[in-house]
Amino acid sequence: MKIVILDANTLGDDLDLTVFNDLGEVDIYGFTSKDQVIDRIKDVNVIIANKVVLNESNLQYANNLQLICLTATGTNNVDKTYTNAHNIVVSNVVGYSTDSVAQHTFALLFYLYEKLSYYDKYVKSGAYVGDKIFTHFDKKYNELVGKTWGIIGLGTIGKKVATIAKCFGCKIIYYSTSGKNDNGEYERVELDNLLSSSDIISIHAPLNENTDNLIGYDEFVKMKDSAVILNLGRGRIINEADLTRALNEDLISGAGLDVLEHEPINKDNPLLSIQDSIKLLITPHIAWASVEARKRVVVEVKENIKSFQKGITRNVVTK
């Protein structure tokens, strides 16, 4: 079996990818440009990829291809219409990043909620040296106890966040972006209700026709001016120009983003105009990428290939 890894660098340089060697002949590429895809996949049986776009324009040349293993949960970079029509199995990895993303959700929150960037700078600037009292109250922050945490997308990650938030004493409400998620443990509400009621809003939904530009200026107007919004789903769920305007107009207290419409970020992204880290914190799509989570990805992909070799389909994506 011939296996190619097209964008190994998206998994980091600290993982042992030689674990795939006992499955077949393996070629590993750090990155693969659009123009290089055809040459690198034309003779292989298995493609392992993360963000490389795989569609009819290149897959038609991969005459021996049987399996595409994605090192992510999202599958929008693969043309499933083509793979289904040509009996190419597509598998992804699921559940590997739940703990990592939930942890990062709270990292974003506390940095913003407790104004940590301000207090860190206050001490390190020397302003605390010789201050009149032992503490400093210029930037106020609140406890989570008794606050309402609204979750957009109560999937596996959303439920993990809800469990942790509940431990901090939060009331949990959620909005189902598909309209089909009914969870008896938490109160399901409509989006307008969630926006107006929540002190913290976290997004853990996929990008689709129901979530594209779900949160725009009109939605920010409905939120509390003390609210913090966190996006750990997909970038285009929040309209970035509208978020910039909302932050500049103090419609909300702060925003923490781990995802953006374009990654890496475009130099003309309006969010870059906001340099106040009390209002805005952006991390470069790292919520999923703890060492442990990335190791789980490799294990999951290997299991997907081993199962396929045995005639068993695992984590198969059909649409």
PDB file of N, CA and C in Angstrom, residues 23-74:
ATOM      1  N   LEU A  23       2.514   0.242   7.777  1.00  0.00           N
ATOM      2  CA  LEU A  23       1.276   0.055   7.016  1.00  0.00           C
ATOM      3  C   LEU A  23       1.528   0.011   5.512  1.00  0.00           C
ATOM      4  N   GLY A  24       2.699   0.469   5.109  1.00  0.00           N
ATOM      5  CA  GLY A  24       3.004   0.488   3.684  1.00  0.00           C
ATOM      6  C   GLY A  24       4.144   1.427   3.368  1.00  0.00           C
ATOM      7  N   GLU A  25       4.290   1.770   2.107  1.00  0.00           N
ATOM      8  CA  GLU A  25       5.310   2.700   1.643  1.00  0.00           C
ATOM      9  C   GLU A  25       4.800   4.126   1.831  1.00  0.00           C
ATOM     10  N   VAL A  26       5.525   4.932   2.595  1.00  0.00           N
ATOM     11  CA  VAL A  26       5.019   6.247   2.992  1.00  0.00           C
ATOM     12  C   VAL A  26       5.918   7.362   2.464  1.00  0.00           C
ATOM     13  N   ASP A  27       5.304   8.352   1.817  1.00  0.00           N
ATOM     14  CA  ASP A  27       5.983   9.595   1.443  1.00  0.00           C
ATOM     15  C   ASP A  27       5.388  10.722   2.269  1.00  0.00           C
ATOM     16  N   ILE A  28       6.258  11.538   2.860  1.00  0.00           N
ATOM     17  CA  ILE A  28       5.806  12.620   3.740  1.00  0.00           C
ATOM     18  C   ILE A  28       6.264  13.961   3.180  1.00  0.00           C
ATOM     19  N   TYR A  29       5.300  14.872   3.027  1.00  0.00           N
ATOM     20  CA  TYR A  29       5.593  16.233   2.576  1.00  0.00           C
ATOM     21  C   TYR A  29       5.095  17.218   3.624  1.00  0.00           C
ATOM     22  N   GLY A  30       5.928  18.197   3.921  1.00  0.00           N
ATOM     23  CA  GLY A  30       5.541  19.198   4.911  1.00  0.00           C
ATOM     24  C   GLY A  30       4.356  20.007   4.445  1.00  0.00           C
ATOM     25  N   PHE A  31       4.436  20.520   3.218  1.00  0.00           N
ATOM     26  CA  PHE A  31       3.340  21.250   2.589  1.00  0.00           C
ATOM     27  C   PHE A  31       3.219  20.789   1.139  1.00  0.00           C
ATOM     28  N   THR A  32       2.022  20.911   0.604  1.00  0.00           N
ATOM     29  CA  THR A  32       1.791  20.596  -0.799  1.00  0.00           C
ATOM     30  C   THR A  32       0.973  21.719  -1.414  1.00  0.00           C
ATOM     31  N   SER A  33       1.539  22.369  -2.414  1.00  0.00           N
ATOM     32  CA  SER A  33       0.819  23.446  -3.084  1.00  0.00           C
ATOM     33  C   SER A  33      -0.216  22.855  -4.048  1.00  0.00           C
ATOM     34  N   LYS A  34      -1.122  23.700  -4.517  1.00  0.00           N
ATOM     35  CA  LYS A  34      -2.160  23.271  -5.449  1.00  0.00           C
ATOM     36  C   LYS A  34      -1.554  22.626  -6.688  1.00  0.00           C
ATOM     37  N   ASP A  35      -0.454  23.161  -7.159  1.00  0.00           N
ATOM     38  CA  ASP A  35       0.179  22.659  -8.375  1.00  0.00           C
ATOM     39  C   ASP A  35       0.931  21.342  -8.168  1.00  0.00           C
ATOM     40  N   GLN A  36       1.173  20.980  -6.928  1.00  0.00           N
ATOM     41  CA  GLN A  36       1.936  19.761  -6.633  1.00  0.00           C
ATOM     42  C   GLN A  36       1.059  18.555  -6.325  1.00  0.00           C
ATOM     43  N   VAL A  37      -0.237  18.790  -6.116  1.00  0.00           N
ATOM     44  CA  VAL A  37      -1.113  17.718  -5.637  1.00  0.00           C
ATOM     45  C   VAL A  37      -1.161  16.541  -6.609  1.00  0.00           C
ATOM     46  N   ILE A  38      -1.405  16.815  -7.876  1.00  0.00           N
ATOM     47  CA  ILE A  38      -1.583  15.725  -8.846  1.00  0.00           C
ATOM     48  C   ILE A  38      -0.384  14.798  -8.867  1.00  0.00           C
ATOM     49  N   ASP A  39       0.798  15.360  -8.944  1.00  0.00           N
ATOM     50  CA  ASP A  39       2.005  14.534  -9.026  1.00  0.00           C
ATOM     51  C   ASP A  39       2.185  13.680  -7.777  1.00  0.00           C
ATOM     52  N   ARG A  40       1.774  14.193  -6.613  1.00  0.00           N
ATOM     53  CA  ARG A  40       2.019  13.480  -5.360  1.00  0.00           C
ATOM     54  C   ARG A  40       0.954  12.441  -5.032  1.00  0.00           C
ATOM     55  N   ILE A  41      -0.207  12.501  -5.689  1.00  0.00           N
ATOM     56  CA  ILE A  41      -1.266  11.545  -5.369  1.00  0.00           C
ATOM     57  C   ILE A  41      -1.539  10.543  -6.491  1.00  0.00           C
ATOM     58  N   LYS A  42      -0.927  10.708  -7.647  1.00  0.00           N
ATOM     59  CA  LYS A  42      -1.340   9.945  -8.827  1.00  0.00           C
ATOM     60  C   LYS A  42      -1.154   8.441  -8.690  1.00  0.00           C
ATOM     61  N   ASP A  43      -0.199   7.988  -7.854  1.00  0.00           N
ATOM     62  CA  ASP A  43       0.062   6.554  -7.742  1.00  0.00           C
ATOM     63  C   ASP A  43      -0.306   5.963  -6.382  1.00  0.00           C
ATOM     64  N   VAL A  44      -0.896   6.753  -5.487  1.00  0.00           N
ATOM     65  CA  VAL A  44      -1.059   6.293  -4.108  1.00  0.00           C
ATOM     66  C   VAL A  44      -2.397   5.597  -3.891  1.00  0.00           C
ATOM     67  N   ASN A  45      -2.437   4.807  -2.833  1.00  0.00           N
ATOM     68  CA  ASN A  45      -3.676   4.160  -2.398  1.00  0.00           C
ATOM     69  C   ASN A  45      -4.371   4.940  -1.284  1.00  0.00           C
ATOM     70  N   VAL A  46      -3.550   5.642  -0.491  1.00  0.00           N
ATOM     71  CA  VAL A  46      -4.091   6.378   0.662  1.00  0.00           C
ATOM     72  C   VAL A  46      -3.499   7.778   0.695  1.00  0.00           C
ATOM     73  N   ILE A  47      -4.370   8.763   0.864  1.00  0.00           N
ATOM     74  CA  ILE A  47      -3.936  10.144   1.090  1.00  0.00           C
ATOM     75  C   ILE A  47      -4.238  10.514   2.530  1.00  0.00           C
ATOM     76  N   ILE A  48      -3.240  11.068   3.198  1.00  0.00           N
ATOM     77  CA  ILE A  48      -3.442  11.655   4.522  1.00  0.00           C
ATOM     78  C   ILE A  48      -3.249  13.161   4.363  1.00  0.00           C
ATOM     79  N   ALA A  49      -4.271  13.930   4.721  1.00  0.00           N
ATOM     80  CA  ALA A  49      -4.197  15.374   4.513  1.00  0.00           C
ATOM     81  C   ALA A  49      -5.024  16.095   5.557  1.00  0.00           C
ATOM     82  N   ASN A  50      -4.737  17.383   5.698  1.00  0.00           N
ATOM     83  CA  ASN A  50      -5.473  18.227   6.630  1.00  0.00           C
ATOM     84  C   ASN A  50      -6.261  19.285   5.869  1.00  0.00           C
ATOM     85  N   LYS A  51      -5.550  20.220   5.235  1.00  0.00           N
ATOM     86  CA  LYS A  51      -6.206  21.352   4.573  1.00  0.00           C
ATOM     87  C   LYS A  51      -6.091  21.329   3.050  1.00  0.00           C
ATOM     88  N   VAL A  52      -5.328  20.416   2.487  1.00  0.00           N
ATOM     89  CA  VAL A  52      -5.164  20.375   1.036  1.00  0.00           C
ATOM     90  C   VAL A  52      -6.522  20.097   0.379  1.00  0.00           C
ATOM     91  N   VAL A  53      -6.870  20.899  -0.611  1.00  0.00           N
ATOM     92  CA  VAL A  53      -8.143  20.725  -1.318  1.00  0.00           C
ATOM     93  C   VAL A  53      -8.040  19.539  -2.273  1.00  0.00           C
ATOM     94  N   LEU A  54      -8.963  18.603  -2.136  1.00  0.00           N
ATOM     95  CA  LEU A  54      -8.995  17.396  -2.959  1.00  0.00           C
ATOM     96  C   LEU A  54     -10.348  17.333  -3.655  1.00  0.00           C
ATOM     97  N   ASN A  55     -10.317  17.525  -4.970  1.00  0.00           N
ATOM     98  CA  ASN A  55     -11.556  17.526  -5.743  1.00  0.00           C
ATOM     99  C   ASN A  55     -11.306  16.890  -7.107  1.00  0.00           C
ATOM    100  N   GLU A  56     -12.296  16.978  -7.963  1.00  0.00           N
ATOM    101  CA  GLU A  56     -12.198  16.301  -9.266  1.00  0.00           C
ATOM    102  C   GLU A  56     -10.986  16.747 -10.067  1.00  0.00           C
ATOM    103  N   SER A  57     -10.583  18.004  -9.927  1.00  0.00           N
ATOM    104  CA  SER A  57      -9.476  18.527 -10.723  1.00  0.00           C
ATOM    105  C   SER A  57      -8.172  17.795 -10.455  1.00  0.00           C
ATOM    106  N   ASN A  58      -8.009  17.240  -9.255  1.00  0.00           N
ATOM    107  CA  ASN A  58      -6.785  16.478  -8.976  1.00  0.00           C
ATOM    108  C   ASN A  58      -7.062  14.990  -8.728  1.00  0.00           C
ATOM    109  N   LEU A  59      -8.192  14.678  -8.113  1.00  0.00           N
ATOM    110  CA  LEU A  59      -8.480  13.282  -7.788  1.00  0.00           C
ATOM    111  C   LEU A  59      -8.673  12.414  -9.031  1.00  0.00           C
ATOM    112  N   GLN A  60      -9.057  13.010 -10.142  1.00  0.00           N
ATOM    113  CA  GLN A  60      -9.260  12.217 -11.359  1.00  0.00           C
ATOM    114  C   GLN A  60      -7.980  11.549 -11.848  1.00  0.00           C
ATOM    115  N   TYR A  61      -6.846  12.048 -11.390  1.00  0.00           N
ATOM    116  CA  TYR A  61      -5.555  11.464 -11.794  1.00  0.00           C
ATOM    117  C   TYR A  61      -5.069  10.404 -10.811  1.00  0.00           C
ATOM    118  N   ALA A  62      -5.775  10.251  -9.690  1.00  0.00           N
ATOM    119  CA  ALA A  62      -5.358   9.282  -8.672  1.00  0.00           C
ATOM    120  C   ALA A  62      -6.096   7.965  -8.906  1.00  0.00           C
ATOM    121  N   ASN A  63      -5.644   7.222  -9.906  1.00  0.00           N
ATOM    122  CA  ASN A  63      -6.372   6.035 -10.345  1.00  0.00           C
ATOM    123  C   ASN A  63      -6.342   4.886  -9.342  1.00  0.00           C
ATOM    124  N   ASN A  64      -5.365   4.900  -8.426  1.00  0.00           N
ATOM    125  CA  ASN A  64      -5.247   3.808  -7.460  1.00  0.00           C
ATOM    126  C   ASN A  64      -5.808   4.182  -6.082  1.00  0.00           C
ATOM    127  N   LEU A  65      -6.343   5.365  -5.985  1.00  0.00           N
ATOM    128  CA  LEU A  65      -6.762   5.884  -4.671  1.00  0.00           C
ATOM    129  C   LEU A  65      -7.967   5.118  -4.127  1.00  0.00           C
ATOM    130  N   GLN A  66      -7.856   4.704  -2.870  1.00  0.00           N
ATOM    131  CA  GLN A  66      -8.932   3.978  -2.206  1.00  0.00           C
ATOM    132  C   GLN A  66      -9.438   4.697  -0.955  1.00  0.00           C
ATOM    133  N   LEU A  67      -8.547   5.449  -0.319  1.00  0.00           N
ATOM    134  CA  LEU A  67      -8.895   6.011   0.992  1.00  0.00           C
ATOM    135  C   LEU A  67      -8.259   7.386   1.168  1.00  0.00           C
ATOM    136  N   ILE A  68      -9.062   8.351   1.646  1.00  0.00           N
ATOM    137  CA  ILE A  68      -8.558   9.658   2.067  1.00  0.00           C
ATOM    138  C   ILE A  68      -8.758   9.767   3.568  1.00  0.00           C
ATOM    139  N   CYS A  69      -7.674   9.961   4.293  1.00  0.00           N
ATOM    140  CA  CYS A  69      -7.739  10.130   5.741  1.00  0.00           C
ATOM    141  C   CYS A  69      -7.468  11.587   6.084  1.00  0.00           C
ATOM    142  N   LEU A  70      -8.447  12.238   6.653  1.00  0.00           N
ATOM    143  CA  LEU A  70      -8.289  13.629   7.048  1.00  0.00           C
ATOM    144  C   LEU A  70      -7.832  13.710   8.494  1.00  0.00           C
ATOM    145  N   THR A  71      -6.850  14.569   8.741  1.00  0.00           N
ATOM    146  CA  THR A  71      -6.325  14.729  10.089  1.00  0.00           C
ATOM    147  C   THR A  71      -7.079  15.849  10.801  1.00  0.00           C
ATOM    148  N   ALA A  72      -8.375  15.900  10.584  1.00  0.00           N
ATOM    149  CA  ALA A  72      -9.246  16.914  11.166  1.00  0.00           C
ATOM    150  C   ALA A  72     -10.659  16.377  11.174  1.00  0.00           C
ATOM    151  N   THR A  73     -11.538  17.076  11.879  1.00  0.00           N
ATOM    152  CA  THR A  73     -12.953  16.713  11.877  1.00  0.00           C
ATOM    153  C   THR A  73     -13.654  17.291  10.661  1.00  0.00           C
ATOM    154  N   GLY A  74     -13.302  18.532  10.305  1.00  0.00           N
ATOM    155  CA  GLY A  74     -13.909  19.178   9.146  1.00  0.00           C
ATOM    156  C   GLY A  74     -13.523  18.503   7.844  1.00  0.00           C
TER     157      GLY A  74
END
